[in-house]
Short mmCIF file of C-alpha atoms and ligand atoms in Angstrom, two decimals:
data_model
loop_
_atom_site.label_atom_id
_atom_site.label_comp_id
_atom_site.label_asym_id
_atom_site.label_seq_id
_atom_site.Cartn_x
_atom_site.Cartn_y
_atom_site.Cartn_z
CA UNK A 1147 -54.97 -103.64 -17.27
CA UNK A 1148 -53.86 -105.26 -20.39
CA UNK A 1149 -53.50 -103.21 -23.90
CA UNK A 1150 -53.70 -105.47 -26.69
CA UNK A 1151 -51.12 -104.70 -29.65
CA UNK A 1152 -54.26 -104.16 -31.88
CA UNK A 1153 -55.80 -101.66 -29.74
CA UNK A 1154 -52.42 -99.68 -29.72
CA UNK A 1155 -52.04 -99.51 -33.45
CA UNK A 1156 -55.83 -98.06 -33.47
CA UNK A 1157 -55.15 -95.25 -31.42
CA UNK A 1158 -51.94 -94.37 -32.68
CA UNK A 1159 -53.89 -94.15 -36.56
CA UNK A 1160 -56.24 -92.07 -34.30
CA UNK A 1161 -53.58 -89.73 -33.20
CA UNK A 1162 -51.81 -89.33 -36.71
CA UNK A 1163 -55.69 -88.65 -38.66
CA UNK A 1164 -56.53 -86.08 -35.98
CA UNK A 1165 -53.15 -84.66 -36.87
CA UNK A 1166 -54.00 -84.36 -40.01
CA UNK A 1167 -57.15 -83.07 -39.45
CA UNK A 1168 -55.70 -80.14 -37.41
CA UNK A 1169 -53.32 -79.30 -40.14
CA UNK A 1170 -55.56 -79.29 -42.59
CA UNK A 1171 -57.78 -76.73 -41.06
CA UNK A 1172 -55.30 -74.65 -39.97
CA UNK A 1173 -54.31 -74.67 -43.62
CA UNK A 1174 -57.88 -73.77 -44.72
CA UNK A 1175 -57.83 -70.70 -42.39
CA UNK A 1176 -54.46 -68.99 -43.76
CA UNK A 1177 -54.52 -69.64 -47.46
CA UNK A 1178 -51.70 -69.36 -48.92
CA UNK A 1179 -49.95 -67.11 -51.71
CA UNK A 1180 -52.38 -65.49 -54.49
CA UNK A 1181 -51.11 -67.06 -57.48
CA UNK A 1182 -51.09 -64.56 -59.94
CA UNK A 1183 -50.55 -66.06 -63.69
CA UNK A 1184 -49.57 -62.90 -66.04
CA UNK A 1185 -49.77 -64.00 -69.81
CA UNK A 1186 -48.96 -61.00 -71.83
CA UNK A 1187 -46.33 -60.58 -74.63
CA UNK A 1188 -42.71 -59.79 -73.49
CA UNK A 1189 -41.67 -59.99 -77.70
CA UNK A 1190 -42.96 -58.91 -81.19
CA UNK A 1191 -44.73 -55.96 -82.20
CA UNK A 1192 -47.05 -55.89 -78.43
CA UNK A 1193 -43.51 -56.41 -76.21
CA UNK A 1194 -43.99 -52.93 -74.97
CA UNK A 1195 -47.55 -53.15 -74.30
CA UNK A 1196 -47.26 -56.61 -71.81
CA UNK A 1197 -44.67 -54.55 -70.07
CA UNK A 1198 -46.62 -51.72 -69.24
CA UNK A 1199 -49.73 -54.33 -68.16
CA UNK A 1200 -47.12 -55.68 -66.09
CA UNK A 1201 -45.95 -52.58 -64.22
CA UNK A 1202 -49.32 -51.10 -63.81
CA UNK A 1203 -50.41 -54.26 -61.82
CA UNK A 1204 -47.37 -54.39 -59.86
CA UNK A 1205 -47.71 -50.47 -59.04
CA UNK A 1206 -51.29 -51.61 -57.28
CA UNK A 1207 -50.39 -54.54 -55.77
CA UNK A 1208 -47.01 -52.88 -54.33
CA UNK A 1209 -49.98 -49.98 -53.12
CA UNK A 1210 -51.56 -52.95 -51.32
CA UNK A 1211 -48.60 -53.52 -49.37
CA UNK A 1212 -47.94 -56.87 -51.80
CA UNK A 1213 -51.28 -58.42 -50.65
CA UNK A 1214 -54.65 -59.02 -52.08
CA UNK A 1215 -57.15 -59.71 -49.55
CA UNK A 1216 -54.76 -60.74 -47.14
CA UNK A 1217 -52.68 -62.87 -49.30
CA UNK A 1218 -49.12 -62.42 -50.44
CA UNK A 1219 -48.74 -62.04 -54.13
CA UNK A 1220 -46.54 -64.48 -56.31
CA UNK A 1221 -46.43 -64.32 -59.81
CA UNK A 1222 -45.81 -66.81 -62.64
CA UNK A 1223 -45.17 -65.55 -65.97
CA UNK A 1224 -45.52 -66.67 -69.81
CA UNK A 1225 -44.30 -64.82 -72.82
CA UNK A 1226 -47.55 -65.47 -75.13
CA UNK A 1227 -45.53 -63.95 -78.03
CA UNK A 1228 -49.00 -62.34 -79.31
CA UNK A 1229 -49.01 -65.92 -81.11
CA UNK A 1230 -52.93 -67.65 -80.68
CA UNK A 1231 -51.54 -71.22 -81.93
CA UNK A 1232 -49.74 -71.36 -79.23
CA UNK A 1233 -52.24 -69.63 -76.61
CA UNK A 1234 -53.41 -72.81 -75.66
CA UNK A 1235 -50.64 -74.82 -74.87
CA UNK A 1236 -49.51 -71.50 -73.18
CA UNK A 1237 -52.37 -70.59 -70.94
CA UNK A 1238 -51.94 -74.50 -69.50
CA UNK A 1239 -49.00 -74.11 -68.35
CA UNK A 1240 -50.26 -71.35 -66.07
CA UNK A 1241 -53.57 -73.46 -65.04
CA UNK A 1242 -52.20 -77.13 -65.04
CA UNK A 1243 -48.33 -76.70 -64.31
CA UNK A 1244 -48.22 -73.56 -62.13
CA UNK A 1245 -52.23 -73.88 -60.61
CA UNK A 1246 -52.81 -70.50 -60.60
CA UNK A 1247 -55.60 -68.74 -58.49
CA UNK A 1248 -56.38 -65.76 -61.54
CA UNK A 1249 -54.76 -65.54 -64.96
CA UNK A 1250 -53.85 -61.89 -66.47
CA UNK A 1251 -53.53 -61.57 -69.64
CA UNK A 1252 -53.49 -61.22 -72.99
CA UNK A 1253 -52.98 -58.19 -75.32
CA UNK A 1254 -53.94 -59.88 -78.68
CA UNK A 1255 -57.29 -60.62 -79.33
CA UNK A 1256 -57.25 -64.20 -80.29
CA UNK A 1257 -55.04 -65.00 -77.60
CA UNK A 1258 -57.56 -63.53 -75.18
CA UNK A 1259 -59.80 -65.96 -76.57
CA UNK A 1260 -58.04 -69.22 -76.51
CA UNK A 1261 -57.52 -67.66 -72.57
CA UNK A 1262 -61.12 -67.28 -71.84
CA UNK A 1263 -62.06 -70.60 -73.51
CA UNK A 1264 -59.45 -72.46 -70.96
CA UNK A 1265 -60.79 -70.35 -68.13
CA UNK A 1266 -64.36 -71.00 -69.06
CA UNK A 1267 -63.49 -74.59 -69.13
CA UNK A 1268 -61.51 -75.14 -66.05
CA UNK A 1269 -63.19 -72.35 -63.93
CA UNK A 1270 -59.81 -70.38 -63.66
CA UNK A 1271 -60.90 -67.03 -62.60
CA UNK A 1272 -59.76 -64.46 -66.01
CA UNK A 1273 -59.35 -60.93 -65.88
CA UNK A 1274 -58.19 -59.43 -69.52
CA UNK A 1275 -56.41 -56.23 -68.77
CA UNK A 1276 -56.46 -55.08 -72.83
CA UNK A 1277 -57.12 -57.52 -75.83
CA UNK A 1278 -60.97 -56.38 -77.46
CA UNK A 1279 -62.18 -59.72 -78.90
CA UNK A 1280 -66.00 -58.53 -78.75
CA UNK A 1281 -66.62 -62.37 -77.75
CA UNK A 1282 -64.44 -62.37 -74.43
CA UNK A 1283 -67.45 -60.33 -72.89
CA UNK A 1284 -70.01 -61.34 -75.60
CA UNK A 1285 -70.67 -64.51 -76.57
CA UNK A 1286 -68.52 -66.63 -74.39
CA UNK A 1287 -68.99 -64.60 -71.29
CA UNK A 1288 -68.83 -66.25 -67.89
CA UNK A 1289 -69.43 -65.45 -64.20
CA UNK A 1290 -65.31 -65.91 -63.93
CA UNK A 1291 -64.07 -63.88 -66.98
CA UNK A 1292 -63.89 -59.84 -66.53
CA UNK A 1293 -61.88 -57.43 -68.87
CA UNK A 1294 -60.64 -53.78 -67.00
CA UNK A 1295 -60.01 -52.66 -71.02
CA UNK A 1296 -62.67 -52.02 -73.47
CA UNK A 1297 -63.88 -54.33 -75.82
CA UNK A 1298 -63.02 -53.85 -79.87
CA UNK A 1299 -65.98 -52.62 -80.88
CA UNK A 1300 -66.24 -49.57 -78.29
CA UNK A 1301 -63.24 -47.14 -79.35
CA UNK A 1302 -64.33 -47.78 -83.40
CA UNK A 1303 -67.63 -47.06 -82.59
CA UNK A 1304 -66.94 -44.01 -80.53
CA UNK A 1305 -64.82 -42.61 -83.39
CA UNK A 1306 -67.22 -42.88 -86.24
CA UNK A 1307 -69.49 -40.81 -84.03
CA UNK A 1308 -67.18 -37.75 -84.20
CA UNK A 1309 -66.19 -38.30 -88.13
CA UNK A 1310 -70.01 -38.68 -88.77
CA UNK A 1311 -70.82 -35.21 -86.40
CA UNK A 1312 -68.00 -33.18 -88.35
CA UNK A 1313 -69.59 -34.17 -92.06
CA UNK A 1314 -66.92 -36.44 -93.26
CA UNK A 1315 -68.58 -38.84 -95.49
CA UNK A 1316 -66.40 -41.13 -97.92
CA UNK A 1317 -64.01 -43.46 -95.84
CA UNK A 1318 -61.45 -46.18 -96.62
CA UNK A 1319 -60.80 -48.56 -92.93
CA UNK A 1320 -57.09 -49.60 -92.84
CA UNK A 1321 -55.84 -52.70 -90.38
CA UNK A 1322 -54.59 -56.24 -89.57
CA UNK A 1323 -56.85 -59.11 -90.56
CA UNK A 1324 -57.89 -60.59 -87.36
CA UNK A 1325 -60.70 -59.90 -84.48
CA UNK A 1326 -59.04 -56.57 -83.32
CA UNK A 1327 -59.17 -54.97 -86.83
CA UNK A 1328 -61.72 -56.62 -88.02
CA UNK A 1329 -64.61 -56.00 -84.89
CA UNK A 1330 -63.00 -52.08 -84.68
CA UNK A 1331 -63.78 -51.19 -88.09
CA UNK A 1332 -67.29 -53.38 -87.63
CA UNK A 1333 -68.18 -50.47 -84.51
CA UNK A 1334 -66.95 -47.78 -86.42
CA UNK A 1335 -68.98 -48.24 -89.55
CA UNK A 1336 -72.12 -49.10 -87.33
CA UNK A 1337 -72.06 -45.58 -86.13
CA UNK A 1338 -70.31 -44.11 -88.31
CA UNK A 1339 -73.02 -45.21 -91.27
CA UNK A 1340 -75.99 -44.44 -88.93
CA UNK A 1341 -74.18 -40.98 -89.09
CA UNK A 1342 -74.71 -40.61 -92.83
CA UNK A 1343 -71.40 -41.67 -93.74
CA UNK A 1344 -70.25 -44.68 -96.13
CA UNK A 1345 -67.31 -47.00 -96.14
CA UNK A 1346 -66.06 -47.06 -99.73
CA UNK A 1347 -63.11 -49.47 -99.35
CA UNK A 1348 -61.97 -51.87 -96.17
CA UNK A 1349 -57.75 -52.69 -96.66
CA UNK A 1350 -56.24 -55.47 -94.84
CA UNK A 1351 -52.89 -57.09 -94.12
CA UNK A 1352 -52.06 -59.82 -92.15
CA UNK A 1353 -51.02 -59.41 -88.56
CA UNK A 1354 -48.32 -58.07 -87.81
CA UNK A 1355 -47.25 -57.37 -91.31
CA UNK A 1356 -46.41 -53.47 -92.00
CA UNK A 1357 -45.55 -54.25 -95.75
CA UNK A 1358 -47.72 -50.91 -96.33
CA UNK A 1359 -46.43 -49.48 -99.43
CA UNK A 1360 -49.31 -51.38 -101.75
CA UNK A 1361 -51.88 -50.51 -99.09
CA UNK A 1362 -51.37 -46.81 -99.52
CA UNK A 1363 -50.82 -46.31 -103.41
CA UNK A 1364 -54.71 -47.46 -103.49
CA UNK A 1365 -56.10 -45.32 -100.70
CA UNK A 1366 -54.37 -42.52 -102.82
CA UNK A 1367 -56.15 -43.80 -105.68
CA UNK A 1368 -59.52 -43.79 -104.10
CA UNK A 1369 -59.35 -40.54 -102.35
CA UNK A 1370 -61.66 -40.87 -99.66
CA UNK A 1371 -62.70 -37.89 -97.25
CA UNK A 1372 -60.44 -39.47 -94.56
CA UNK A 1373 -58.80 -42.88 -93.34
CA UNK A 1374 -59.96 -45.04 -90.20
CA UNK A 1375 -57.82 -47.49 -88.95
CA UNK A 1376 -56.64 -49.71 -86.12
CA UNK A 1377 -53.14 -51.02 -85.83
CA UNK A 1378 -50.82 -51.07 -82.40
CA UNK A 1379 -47.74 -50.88 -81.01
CA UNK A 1380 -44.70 -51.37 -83.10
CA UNK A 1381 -46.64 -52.00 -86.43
CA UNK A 1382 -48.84 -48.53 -85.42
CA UNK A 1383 -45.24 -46.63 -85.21
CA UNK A 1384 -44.55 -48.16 -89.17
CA UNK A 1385 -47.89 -47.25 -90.11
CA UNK A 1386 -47.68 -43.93 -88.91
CA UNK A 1387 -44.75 -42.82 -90.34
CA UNK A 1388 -45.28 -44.71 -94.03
CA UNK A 1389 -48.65 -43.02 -93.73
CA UNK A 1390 -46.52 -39.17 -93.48
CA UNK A 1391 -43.89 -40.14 -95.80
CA UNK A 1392 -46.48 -41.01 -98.72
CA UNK A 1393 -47.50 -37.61 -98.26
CA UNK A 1394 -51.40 -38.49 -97.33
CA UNK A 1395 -50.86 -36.97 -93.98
CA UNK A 1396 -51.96 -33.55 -96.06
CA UNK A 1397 -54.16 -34.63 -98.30
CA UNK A 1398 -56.08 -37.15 -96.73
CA UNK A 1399 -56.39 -37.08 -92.96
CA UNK A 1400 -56.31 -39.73 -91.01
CA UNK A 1401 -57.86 -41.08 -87.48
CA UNK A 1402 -57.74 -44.23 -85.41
CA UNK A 1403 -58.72 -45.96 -82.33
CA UNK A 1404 -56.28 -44.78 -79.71
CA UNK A 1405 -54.20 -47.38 -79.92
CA UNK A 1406 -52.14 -45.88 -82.75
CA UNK A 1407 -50.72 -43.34 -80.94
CA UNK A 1408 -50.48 -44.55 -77.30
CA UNK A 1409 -47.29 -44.84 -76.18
CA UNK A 1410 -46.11 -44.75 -79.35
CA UNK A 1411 -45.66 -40.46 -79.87
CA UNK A 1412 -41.59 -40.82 -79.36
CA UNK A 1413 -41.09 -42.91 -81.92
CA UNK A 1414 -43.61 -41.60 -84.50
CA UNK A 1415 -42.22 -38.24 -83.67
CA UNK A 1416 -43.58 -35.53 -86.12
CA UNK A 1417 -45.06 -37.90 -87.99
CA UNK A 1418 -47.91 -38.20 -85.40
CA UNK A 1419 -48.63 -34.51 -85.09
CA UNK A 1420 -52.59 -33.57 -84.93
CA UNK A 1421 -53.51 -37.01 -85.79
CA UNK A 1422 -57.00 -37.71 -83.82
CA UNK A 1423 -58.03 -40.33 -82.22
CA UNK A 1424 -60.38 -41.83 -79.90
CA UNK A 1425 -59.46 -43.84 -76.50
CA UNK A 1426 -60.83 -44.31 -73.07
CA UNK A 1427 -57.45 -42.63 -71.66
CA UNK A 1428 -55.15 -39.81 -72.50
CA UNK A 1429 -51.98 -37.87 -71.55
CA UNK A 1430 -53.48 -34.59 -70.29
CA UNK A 1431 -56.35 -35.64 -68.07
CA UNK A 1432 -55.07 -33.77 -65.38
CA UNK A 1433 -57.37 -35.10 -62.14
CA UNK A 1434 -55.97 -35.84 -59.24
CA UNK A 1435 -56.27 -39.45 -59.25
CA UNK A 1436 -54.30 -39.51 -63.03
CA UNK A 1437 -51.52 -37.14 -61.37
CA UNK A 1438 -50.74 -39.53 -58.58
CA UNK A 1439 -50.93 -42.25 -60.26
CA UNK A 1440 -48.60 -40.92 -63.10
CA UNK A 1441 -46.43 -39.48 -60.48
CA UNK A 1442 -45.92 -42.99 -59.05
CA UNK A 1443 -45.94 -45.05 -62.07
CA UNK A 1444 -42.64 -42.27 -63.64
CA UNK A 1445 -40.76 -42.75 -60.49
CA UNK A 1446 -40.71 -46.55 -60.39
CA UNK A 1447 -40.41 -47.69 -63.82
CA UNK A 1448 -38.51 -44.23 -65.28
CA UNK A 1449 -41.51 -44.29 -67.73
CA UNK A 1450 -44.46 -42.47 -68.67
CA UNK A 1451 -47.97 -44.83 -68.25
CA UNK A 1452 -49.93 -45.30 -71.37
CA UNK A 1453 -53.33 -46.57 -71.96
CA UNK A 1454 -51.69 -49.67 -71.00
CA UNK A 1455 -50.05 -49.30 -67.74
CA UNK A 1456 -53.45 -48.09 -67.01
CA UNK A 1457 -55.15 -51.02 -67.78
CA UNK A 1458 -53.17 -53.34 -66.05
CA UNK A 1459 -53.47 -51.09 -62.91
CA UNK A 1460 -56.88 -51.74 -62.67
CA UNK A 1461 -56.80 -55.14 -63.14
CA UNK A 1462 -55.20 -55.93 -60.08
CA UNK A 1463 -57.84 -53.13 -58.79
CA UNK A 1464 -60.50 -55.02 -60.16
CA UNK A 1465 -59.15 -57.96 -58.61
CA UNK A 1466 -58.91 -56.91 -55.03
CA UNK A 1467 -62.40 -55.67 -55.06
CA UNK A 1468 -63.59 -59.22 -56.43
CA UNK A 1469 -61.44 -61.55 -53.84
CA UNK A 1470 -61.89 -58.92 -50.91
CA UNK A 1471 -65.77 -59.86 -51.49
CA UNK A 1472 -64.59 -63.74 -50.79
CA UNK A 1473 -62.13 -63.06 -48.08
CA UNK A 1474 -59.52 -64.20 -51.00
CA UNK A 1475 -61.22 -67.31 -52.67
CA UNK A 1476 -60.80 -67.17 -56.36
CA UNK A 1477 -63.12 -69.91 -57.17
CA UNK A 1478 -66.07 -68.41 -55.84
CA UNK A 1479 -67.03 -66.65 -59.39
CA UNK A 1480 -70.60 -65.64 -58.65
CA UNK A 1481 -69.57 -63.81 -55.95
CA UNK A 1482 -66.93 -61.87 -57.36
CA UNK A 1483 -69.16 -61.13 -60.19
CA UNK A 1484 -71.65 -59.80 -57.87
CA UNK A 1485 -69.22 -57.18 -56.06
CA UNK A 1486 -68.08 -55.83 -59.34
CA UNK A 1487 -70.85 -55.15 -61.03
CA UNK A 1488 -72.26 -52.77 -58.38
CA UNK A 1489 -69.21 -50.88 -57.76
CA UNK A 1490 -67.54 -47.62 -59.20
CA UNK A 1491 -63.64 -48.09 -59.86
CA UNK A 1492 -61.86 -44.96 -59.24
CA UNK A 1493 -59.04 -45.35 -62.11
CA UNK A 1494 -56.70 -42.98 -63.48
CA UNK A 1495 -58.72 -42.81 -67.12
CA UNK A 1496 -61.84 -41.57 -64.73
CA UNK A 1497 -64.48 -43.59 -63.02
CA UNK A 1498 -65.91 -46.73 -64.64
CA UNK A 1499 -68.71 -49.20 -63.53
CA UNK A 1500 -68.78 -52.54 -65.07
CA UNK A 1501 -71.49 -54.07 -67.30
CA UNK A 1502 -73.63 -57.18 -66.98
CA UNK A 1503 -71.45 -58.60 -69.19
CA UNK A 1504 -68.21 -57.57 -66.80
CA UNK A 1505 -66.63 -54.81 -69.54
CA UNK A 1506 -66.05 -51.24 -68.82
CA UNK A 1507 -68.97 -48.90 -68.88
CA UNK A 1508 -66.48 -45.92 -69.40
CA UNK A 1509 -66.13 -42.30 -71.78
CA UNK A 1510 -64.19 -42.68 -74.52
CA UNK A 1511 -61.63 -39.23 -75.07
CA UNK A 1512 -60.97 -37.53 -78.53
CA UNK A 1513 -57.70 -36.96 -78.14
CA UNK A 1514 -55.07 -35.45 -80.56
CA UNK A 1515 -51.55 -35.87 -81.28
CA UNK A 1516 -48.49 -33.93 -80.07
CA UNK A 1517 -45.12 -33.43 -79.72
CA UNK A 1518 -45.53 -34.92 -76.15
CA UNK A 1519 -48.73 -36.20 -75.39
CA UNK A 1520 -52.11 -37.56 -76.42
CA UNK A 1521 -53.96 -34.80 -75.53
CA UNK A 1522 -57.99 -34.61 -74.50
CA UNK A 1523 -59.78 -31.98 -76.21
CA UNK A 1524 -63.17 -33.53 -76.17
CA UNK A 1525 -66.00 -36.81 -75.08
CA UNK A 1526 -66.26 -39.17 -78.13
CA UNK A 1527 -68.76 -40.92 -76.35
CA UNK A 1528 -69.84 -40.53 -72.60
CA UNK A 1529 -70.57 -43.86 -70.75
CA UNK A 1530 -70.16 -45.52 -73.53
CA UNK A 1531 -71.50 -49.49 -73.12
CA UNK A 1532 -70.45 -52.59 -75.20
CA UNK A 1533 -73.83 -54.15 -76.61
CA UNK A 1534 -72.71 -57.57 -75.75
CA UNK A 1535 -74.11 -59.35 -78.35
CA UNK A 1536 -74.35 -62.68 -77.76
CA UNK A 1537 -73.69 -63.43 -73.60
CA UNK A 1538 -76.60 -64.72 -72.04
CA UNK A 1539 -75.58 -63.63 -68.07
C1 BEZ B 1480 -56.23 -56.69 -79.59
O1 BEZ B 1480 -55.67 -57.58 -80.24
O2 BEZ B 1480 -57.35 -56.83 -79.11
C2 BEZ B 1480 -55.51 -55.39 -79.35
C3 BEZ B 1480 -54.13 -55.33 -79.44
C4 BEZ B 1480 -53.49 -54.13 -79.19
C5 BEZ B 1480 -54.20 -53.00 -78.85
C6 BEZ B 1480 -55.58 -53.07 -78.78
C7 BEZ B 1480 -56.24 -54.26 -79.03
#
């Protein structure tokens, strides 16, 4: 029998495409390492708040054994500086350069949203372990963007509740002009103005200026009942202790949205002392499931968690429960979607279901200042859910 040259050539193409073909399935069938894109800020006024995202999601994923459904964690990282101009440009590098399977991130509100607009865009599954921007799970919500925070509107809301219930009526609001400030002290004056009560003066600076001085001669000037505001990690610590030194600390109390204490009581020291505030977490919730998890979280990083830490922690919670539902594809959105919005997560702030809209169903704590700790010493607001205004899902 004779082979002809041609007939040769043909097989051996054969040989090298079923080759191929072999490798590629065998590819399909052990995916590889879960790209994990974190996108926080590692510098400026949140640097301490990334960090503690960051560590919380490590803790869970190191509790996983380093896997999420079956695949090995890696982790690409992006300092996002807090700064949305560059948010864009920033959250590419993790989608187009890197090819990440989920991104993580951000802690400032308009960076959340340039993130969710990319992610909504390319499909990039999102998961926003803090920043509020009402819109990331209102009006641009998406079967592939989830948030394991709270969304701007919630802790405002919750505390003009309790300053409406304990007959406080004149207010002056006090915060940075952007989405965070702005969309807190929109949910506390819906409630707290279906309470009875009346905003009498809204003060802004820009973020993250803590040039207070001018800001505080005029809410001594109007003396109001009592102060809301919302400001955050290092410009929360200036706030706090500008607020003391003016002497309004006496005279005019003042309460916030969590964030102006949380992990900030060391360096606000006395100047924090019985302040009140409202936040879905707090120092002295003393379950079982907080213990451990503070336990764990002290002995690896040397720290105590914060609302933060938290945050992050169930992030990567939320995540396993979403990719465990796809045996570990990332891209399958609807599905992921599905499995979290019928579960219960079991996180250290308590148990929390996620809405329609994927945002935490969750209580929001009244909590109160001290030497050591944000301590509970009441519900704000029990199950309380974002209205989502806006997302059509
Ligand atoms: C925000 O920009 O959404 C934000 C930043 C810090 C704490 C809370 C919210």
């Amino acid at each position: 029998m004779t082979i002809s040259l041609n007939t040769l050539a043909a097989r051996g193409a054969q040989v090298l495409a079923l080759t191929a073909l072999a490798a590629s399935m065998a590819a399909a069938q052990t995916p590889g390492k879960l790209k994990v894109g974190l996108m926080l800020p590692y510098t400026g006024t949140f640097a301490a708040l990334g960090t503690a995202i960051e560590n919380g999601f490590r803790q869970h994923v190191t509790e996983l054994g380093g896997k999420i459904a079956g695949r090995e964690v890696e982790y690409f990282k992006v300092d996002d500086e807090s700064d949305p101009s560059k948010a864009t440009d920033n959250v590419n590098k993790l989608i187009k350069r890197d090819q990440v399977d989920v991104l993580i991130g951000s802690v400032h509100s308009g960076v959340a949203m340039a993130m969710a607009k990319s992610a909504k865009e390319s499909g990039t599954l999102l998961i926003v372990p803090n920043a509020g921007a009402d819109a990331v799970t209102g009006a641009m919500c998406a079967n592939n963007i989830f948030r394991s925070s709270f969304s701007n509107w919630q802790p405002g809301y919750a505390m003009g509740e309790v300053m409406a219930k304990k007959g406080i009526k004149k207010v002056v609001t006090i915060t940075w002009k952007y989405a965070a400030g702005d969309e807190s002290v929109r949910g506390f004056k819906e409630s707290f103005e279906k309470g009875g009560g009346t905003v009498v003066k809204e003060l802004n600076l820009p973020f993250p200026g803590v040039e207070f001085q001018g800001l505080l001669t005029e809410i001594a000037a109007a003396k109001p009942d009592a102060v809301f505001t919302f400001f955050a990690g290092g410009g929360a610590v200036k706030f706090v202790k500008d607020y003391s030194a003016a002497g309004l600390k006496k005279s005019i109390p003042l309460y916030g949205s969590g964030f102006l204490t949380d992990g900030n009581l060391e360096a606000q020291g006395e100047a924090a002392d019985g302040l009140f505030t409202a936040l879905h977490y707090a120092d002295s919730l003393d379950t079982k499931r907080d213990n451990a998890f503070r336990l764990n979280y002290a002995k690896t990083y040397r720290l105590q968690p914060d609302v933060y830490a938290v945050q992050g922690y169930d992030a990567a919670q939320m995540l396993a429960i979403g990719l465990n539902a796809t045996k570990g594809d990332a891209s399958k959105s609807a599905e992921i979607s599905a499995a979290l919005r019928k579960v219960t997560i079991d996180s250290p702030r308590g148990p929390f279901t996620i809405s329609k809209a994927h945002n935490p169903v969750q209580d929001f704590y009244l909590r109160q200042a001290g030497a050591k700790e944000n301590k509970k010493v009441g519900i704000a607001s029990a199950k309380l859910e974002d209205p989502a205004r806006g997302c059509k899902l």
